[in-house]
Structures are given as C-alpha cells and as structure tokens.
Amino acid sequence: MRNVYTFADHPEDHAFNWQPLANDASFVPFAIPPFQRRTPNGILVDTSNFELGDYFDLFFPGEIFNLMSRETNRYAENYLETHQNLRRNSRFHKWRNTNAEEMNVFLGIELSMGMCQKSTIEEYWSNWMPNATHGYSQIMSRDRFELLRWFLHFNDNANFVAAGEEGYDPLFKVRPLLDEIDPQLLSVYQPGKQLSLDESTYAFRGVSHFKVYNPKKPTRWGLKDYLLCEPKTGYVLRHIPYVGRYTAKPVDGNLVTEQIVLNLMEGFENKGHIVNLDNYYTSPKLFLTLRNKNIGACGTVRINRTNMPQAFKDMKLKRNDPPIFWSTGDLLAVAWHD
C-alpha cells in the first residue's frame, strides 16, 4: 500500500515546483502563530455546580423553545384556518396554543423515548402491566403529545423558497433551529491546537432527496454531516449537513471538498491550529490556501490530485524501501510503502 502525506504552514505564494529531498530533516517550514488556549481545559463557562439539565441548556438556550412554540402555533393556526371541514371526532378540535415551557417538556419526552424504545407511541402511555412505562401519562396526555408532534414547526412556511429559485435552502424547515444551536458549540468551548475534519453518517431510511448510501460504511443509509472536531475529546466544533449540490458553493475555482474545508475552518485563521484531513479533502491547492490563512494542515492525499509530484505517480515502492520526500515552498509530500 502506498501512502502519501502533505504538510503545510505559513503564507508565501509560489508555484508548485516540486523538488526531491534526501530526507525530511532538510525541510524547514515557516512557523504558524503560537497557539494559546484561553483556559487550560478549553471550557469557557463555569460548570462547577452544574447538573445534567444545565449542560443541556448550554446548547439549547431558551430562545429555541420560544421558536418552537411560536412556529408550532403559527402552523397550527394556518392549518386549522385552511381545513374547516374536519371530522367531528378529529383530535385537531382540541388544539390550543402551546408555550415555551410545554415545548421544553415535549422535547424531554422525545429524548426519553430514544432511551426507552417501544414499537408504537401508544405503548408509552399504556397501562397494561407488562408494558407500562411510568411517568409519561403524568407529564402529558398522549393526545396532547401527538397534537404537538403533528403541528411541530421551526420556520414560517410563508417564507419558503422553492427549489431552483434564488435563495432556496434544502434545510429551510430546520434552519432557524440550526442558527440557534450552532453558535453555542464554540461559545462554551475552545479546542486545542489539533483539529480533525471528517464526515459522519446518521442512520436514516426515511424520505429525503439528500439521503446517502455507502455499502462500505457501518451505517449504509443515512444523512451525512461534515464535522470539524477536536480529536482528543471528539467535541464537535462546527458542522455542514450534506444537502447534495447545495452543500457548499465553490469560489475561486475550488473543488467542493476544498470549499467544505474552508467553510468549516472559517474563524480559525491566525490562531495556531493544525487541521488533520483524509484523502477525500486533501490537495496541494487547499493546503496552500490554509497556509495563507496561517492554518497548519496534515493529511493523506490521492495520488491523482492536481499539482501532486509527477514522480509519485510513476514510482513503485516495495516493502522496506526508504520513504521518498519532495517539497515545494512550504509543502512537504512523503511517500512510503506501509
């Protein structure tokens, strides 16, 4: 197996004029800015007296429940206005406006259902002794829960832009929710020097035009997310959901994968971080762009990437062969037989 790594640091424009090196000791890259952490452990809030619910509140601030109640009430009112011929026994006749406190309880029930899985919603409110689960009926009636679930919304449908029109957003339905949650990730924690970027797939077999299938992954069907994380803790700093061709709009001739990296690394310029990538993202052009932003980078790279040394494409390393080093400016490429 042939492995190739490239490394990059610091700003200075130059052409991709690769030159062979006897070893990596003769390669001296420019230094990125010294990394400084604001607190020893990176935690930016005082959690000394926190309970479990307090940690949840860090990432789900109160405005989220105001958003949920406001948009759920709006959708319910619009629906009932346009559906005047409901059956006499329809549960929709029982609708009354919700509030932030009730939406907080509703979300708590949804989360607890993930830890106590049953085949139907009705079973959570069942009084049949072998299947009874205490607590749900004391917190909220089943009919009320199903009403809230039916009308649950996070955005105003009146603002929806159809596909193909300017301003279309595949995540329109949940965009306000993401806009509230995403900034919280970096507001409570500062990562260490090393960062890691990769994708993750969440199991999902429902209807979605951006659902992915990969037979080589443990989760073959699902929704994909591009993640920037701190490798030591696994803490997610930023993410970009995969939504097909709308995932990232390339600029300056970048590949989509390069643009995803640049979007995720926005705000980490000149802070002394080093991002680690796999060969899905790495390219000499991307690493030079990161270097110009004072972001260090390291990653495996596909041999057929544009601007890679031609010698790497022709060589055939054997076991126990010494590694091969080539450099150009602040880039170092290494090939060896694993």
XYZ file of C-alpha atoms in Angstrom:
338
model
C 0.000 0.000 0.000
C 1.395 3.394 -0.955
C 0.848 6.284 1.460
C 1.351 9.946 0.712
C 1.190 12.781 3.220
C 1.486 16.511 2.665
C 2.177 19.187 5.247
C 1.709 22.941 5.049
C 2.430 26.041 7.097
C 2.528 29.850 6.818
C 1.902 32.367 3.986
C 4.005 32.948 0.871
C 2.814 32.448 -2.705
C 4.796 30.227 -5.077
C 4.304 27.802 -7.931
C 4.107 24.032 -7.482
C 7.729 23.390 -8.362
C 8.321 20.090 -6.569
C 11.929 19.176 -5.765
C 13.274 15.915 -4.294
C 14.762 15.909 -0.773
C 17.271 13.477 0.695
C 15.172 13.372 3.902
C 12.648 15.487 5.764
C 15.346 16.986 8.017
C 16.288 19.396 5.216
C 12.698 20.726 5.049
C 12.145 23.773 7.259
C 8.576 25.096 7.017
C 7.573 28.528 8.184
C 6.128 28.540 11.684
C 2.430 29.129 12.215
C 1.468 31.534 15.031
C 1.953 30.112 18.527
C -1.207 28.501 19.829
C -2.654 29.905 23.034
C -5.612 28.446 24.880
C -7.812 30.805 26.879
C -8.240 28.297 29.725
C -6.191 25.166 30.494
C -9.064 22.814 29.626
C -10.771 24.958 26.990
C -14.075 25.192 28.905
C -15.364 28.762 28.688
C -18.218 28.551 31.214
C -18.253 27.842 34.947
C -19.707 24.336 35.355
C -18.751 23.801 38.997
C -22.356 23.436 40.230
C -23.889 22.089 37.023
C -26.432 19.309 36.936
C -27.284 17.249 33.848
C -30.001 19.639 32.694
C -27.640 22.618 32.918
C -25.361 21.087 30.286
C -28.353 20.599 28.013
C -29.307 24.260 28.461
C -25.846 25.338 27.256
C -26.618 24.030 23.789
C -30.415 24.503 23.795
C -30.946 28.058 25.060
C -34.399 29.318 25.966
C -34.871 31.039 22.593
C -35.121 27.614 20.948
C -38.287 26.803 22.898
C -39.708 30.237 22.124
C -39.012 29.491 18.455
C -40.663 26.069 18.678
C -43.799 27.392 20.361
C -44.107 30.410 18.051
C -43.782 28.457 14.804
C -45.843 25.495 16.021
C -48.688 27.841 16.960
C -48.377 29.635 13.626
C -48.542 26.405 11.628
C -51.458 25.041 13.691
C -53.470 28.227 13.194
C -52.792 28.265 9.444
C -53.680 24.592 9.142
C -56.971 24.917 11.036
C -57.939 28.007 9.006
C -57.481 26.113 5.734
C -59.129 22.884 6.963
C -62.604 23.920 8.063
C -64.253 20.590 7.228
C -62.636 18.464 9.915
C -64.470 15.391 11.134
C -66.480 15.872 14.325
C -64.229 13.481 16.254
C -60.952 14.901 14.901
C -58.350 15.467 17.605
C -57.482 18.760 15.900
C -60.587 20.328 17.503
C -58.770 20.038 20.825
C -55.854 22.221 19.737
C -54.846 25.089 21.989
C -51.748 27.222 21.646
C -48.593 25.938 23.252
C -45.781 27.828 25.010
C -42.030 27.546 25.561
C -42.432 25.621 28.825
C -44.649 22.979 27.239
C -42.271 22.629 24.262
C -39.444 22.031 26.734
C -41.467 19.186 28.257
C -42.345 17.869 24.792
C -38.678 17.731 23.788
C -37.830 15.968 27.053
C -40.374 13.265 26.231
C -38.956 12.893 22.710
C -35.443 12.458 24.110
C -36.551 9.939 26.725
C -38.271 7.896 24.026
C -34.881 7.468 22.396
C -33.611 5.796 25.566
C -36.743 3.662 26.077
C -37.740 2.417 22.662
C -41.152 0.892 22.011
C -42.860 -0.176 18.790
C -45.627 2.482 18.875
C -46.254 5.838 20.544
C -49.362 4.439 22.225
C -47.256 1.973 24.204
C -45.588 4.789 26.141
C -48.987 5.636 27.661
C -50.115 2.028 28.063
C -51.423 0.946 31.485
C -51.039 -2.737 30.652
C -48.747 -4.036 33.388
C -46.158 -5.950 31.271
C -45.689 -2.938 29.008
C -46.387 0.055 31.276
C -43.813 2.848 31.475
C -44.452 5.154 34.405
C -44.173 8.908 34.022
C -45.390 9.735 30.526
C -49.080 9.986 31.377
C -48.304 12.089 34.469
C -46.336 14.605 32.387
C -48.529 14.961 29.299
C -51.528 13.206 27.793
C -50.989 11.091 24.720
C -53.431 13.137 22.637
C -51.673 16.382 23.534
C -48.274 14.903 22.723
C -49.470 13.694 19.308
C -51.036 17.090 18.573
C -47.767 18.866 19.339
C -45.877 16.357 17.245
C -48.271 16.809 14.324
C -48.004 20.610 14.279
C -44.327 20.890 15.301
C -42.540 23.516 13.173
C -39.356 25.590 13.322
C -39.939 28.028 10.456
C -42.678 30.031 8.767
C -43.844 28.240 5.624
C -44.796 31.609 4.112
C -41.078 32.325 3.651
C -40.306 29.082 1.826
C -38.414 29.439 -1.474
C -38.975 26.644 -3.987
C -36.120 24.585 -5.416
C -34.485 26.221 -8.401
C -35.284 29.744 -7.237
C -32.805 32.215 -5.786
C -32.463 31.701 -2.032
C -33.608 28.077 -1.961
C -32.474 26.289 1.201
C -32.914 22.490 1.433
C -32.779 22.838 5.231
C -35.367 25.618 5.359
C -37.611 23.674 7.751
C -34.920 23.488 10.450
C -32.676 26.432 9.527
C -33.760 28.675 12.454
C -33.073 25.788 14.832
C -29.569 25.275 13.437
C -28.920 29.017 13.569
C -29.641 28.956 17.302
C -27.721 25.783 18.181
C -24.600 26.017 16.003
C -23.103 29.196 17.577
C -23.394 27.593 21.016
C -20.817 24.943 20.090
C -17.918 27.411 20.003
C -19.287 29.775 22.642
C -18.763 27.312 25.502
C -15.559 25.518 24.480
C -12.227 26.375 22.863
C -10.463 23.420 21.205
C -6.800 22.530 21.483
C -4.219 23.064 18.781
C -5.016 19.906 16.804
C -8.280 19.749 14.859
C -9.802 16.927 12.827
C -12.182 17.128 9.866
C -14.222 14.240 8.508
C -17.774 13.206 7.715
C -20.303 11.266 9.767
C -23.483 9.467 8.717
C -26.595 9.326 10.891
C -28.771 6.281 10.309
C -31.917 7.258 8.390
C -34.141 5.368 5.955
C -36.925 7.934 5.587
C -37.743 10.063 2.554
C -35.086 12.652 1.706
C -33.537 13.633 -1.618
C -30.126 14.046 0.068
C -30.122 10.690 1.850
C -26.851 8.865 1.092
C -25.958 5.219 0.595
C -22.490 3.797 1.113
C -22.212 -0.018 1.239
C -18.686 0.193 2.684
C -19.755 2.111 5.799
C -21.171 0.601 9.022
C -24.170 2.923 8.579
C -25.059 2.327 4.949
C -28.188 4.505 4.700
C -28.424 7.887 6.336
C -27.902 11.638 6.410
C -24.310 12.833 6.095
C -22.699 15.630 8.052
C -19.246 17.172 7.570
C -17.725 17.724 11.004
C -14.874 19.778 12.417
C -13.892 18.263 15.757
C -11.235 18.288 18.436
C -9.636 14.825 18.065
C -8.649 14.473 21.725
C -12.192 14.839 23.081
C -14.357 14.289 19.978
C -16.111 17.595 20.657
C -17.947 18.888 17.563
C -16.981 22.491 16.838
C -18.822 23.093 13.579
C -20.736 21.048 11.011
C -22.125 21.312 7.497
C -25.021 18.973 6.617
C -24.760 17.298 3.225
C -27.626 18.515 1.017
C -26.449 17.496 -2.439
C -25.270 20.239 -4.769
C -26.342 22.890 -2.264
C -23.860 21.709 0.375
C -21.136 24.246 -0.473
C -20.841 26.777 -3.272
C -17.226 26.691 -4.556
C -15.431 30.003 -5.076
C -12.069 30.866 -6.678
C -12.057 27.595 -8.625
C -12.067 25.407 -5.504
C -13.291 21.842 -5.523
C -16.430 21.249 -3.463
C -14.394 19.245 -0.957
C -11.881 22.096 -0.665
C -14.673 24.613 -0.127
C -16.191 22.467 2.618
C -12.868 22.547 4.486
C -12.508 26.304 4.070
C -16.070 26.891 5.277
C -15.559 24.724 8.344
C -12.233 26.394 9.161
C -13.648 29.914 8.944
C -12.781 31.764 12.145
C -9.733 29.616 12.955
C -7.300 31.771 10.958
C -4.095 33.046 12.620
C -4.706 31.110 15.848
C -2.030 28.426 15.507
C -4.311 25.463 14.792
C -3.390 22.411 12.702
C -6.176 20.552 10.912
C -5.872 16.852 10.032
C -7.674 15.520 6.946
C -8.075 12.359 4.930
C -7.545 11.969 1.195
C -11.142 12.912 0.377
C -10.279 16.558 1.084
C -6.511 16.996 0.788
C -4.941 18.769 -2.173
C -1.837 20.961 -2.609
C -4.031 23.921 -3.569
C -6.135 23.571 -0.416
C -3.066 23.338 1.818
C -1.576 26.486 0.321
C -4.879 28.289 0.871
C -4.878 27.169 4.505
C -1.241 28.206 4.823
C -2.151 31.687 3.615
C -4.627 31.815 6.494
C -1.924 30.727 8.977
C -3.578 27.340 9.480
C -1.328 24.280 9.557
C -2.506 21.133 7.789
C -1.607 17.456 7.529
C -3.316 14.690 5.611
C -3.200 11.747 3.271
C -3.727 12.665 -0.380
C -4.898 10.905 -3.515
C -2.022 10.482 -5.919
C -4.036 11.804 -8.873
C -4.815 15.150 -7.253
C -3.884 18.140 -9.395
C -0.405 19.579 -8.699
C 0.927 16.443 -6.997
C 4.538 15.491 -7.932
C 4.619 13.518 -11.157
C 7.340 11.295 -9.673
C 4.867 9.989 -7.079
C 2.549 8.821 -9.834
C 5.295 6.836 -11.539
C 7.087 5.266 -8.579
C 6.507 1.720 -7.400
C 7.721 1.346 -3.826
C 8.372 -2.080 -2.331
C 8.382 -3.218 1.261
C 11.355 -1.892 3.253
C 12.073 0.821 0.652
C 13.024 4.118 2.324
C 10.386 6.902 2.227
C 10.528 9.435 -0.609
C 10.388 13.181 0.156
C 9.512 16.019 -2.205
C 8.899 19.656 -1.343
C 7.738 22.873 -2.923
C 7.899 26.037 -0.856
C 6.075 25.262 2.383
C 4.611 21.945 1.228
C 6.180 18.591 2.013
C 4.981 15.364 0.386
C 6.077 11.936 1.648
C 5.537 8.546 0.042
C 6.361 5.177 1.559
C 5.331 1.537 1.474
C 3.238 0.763 4.534
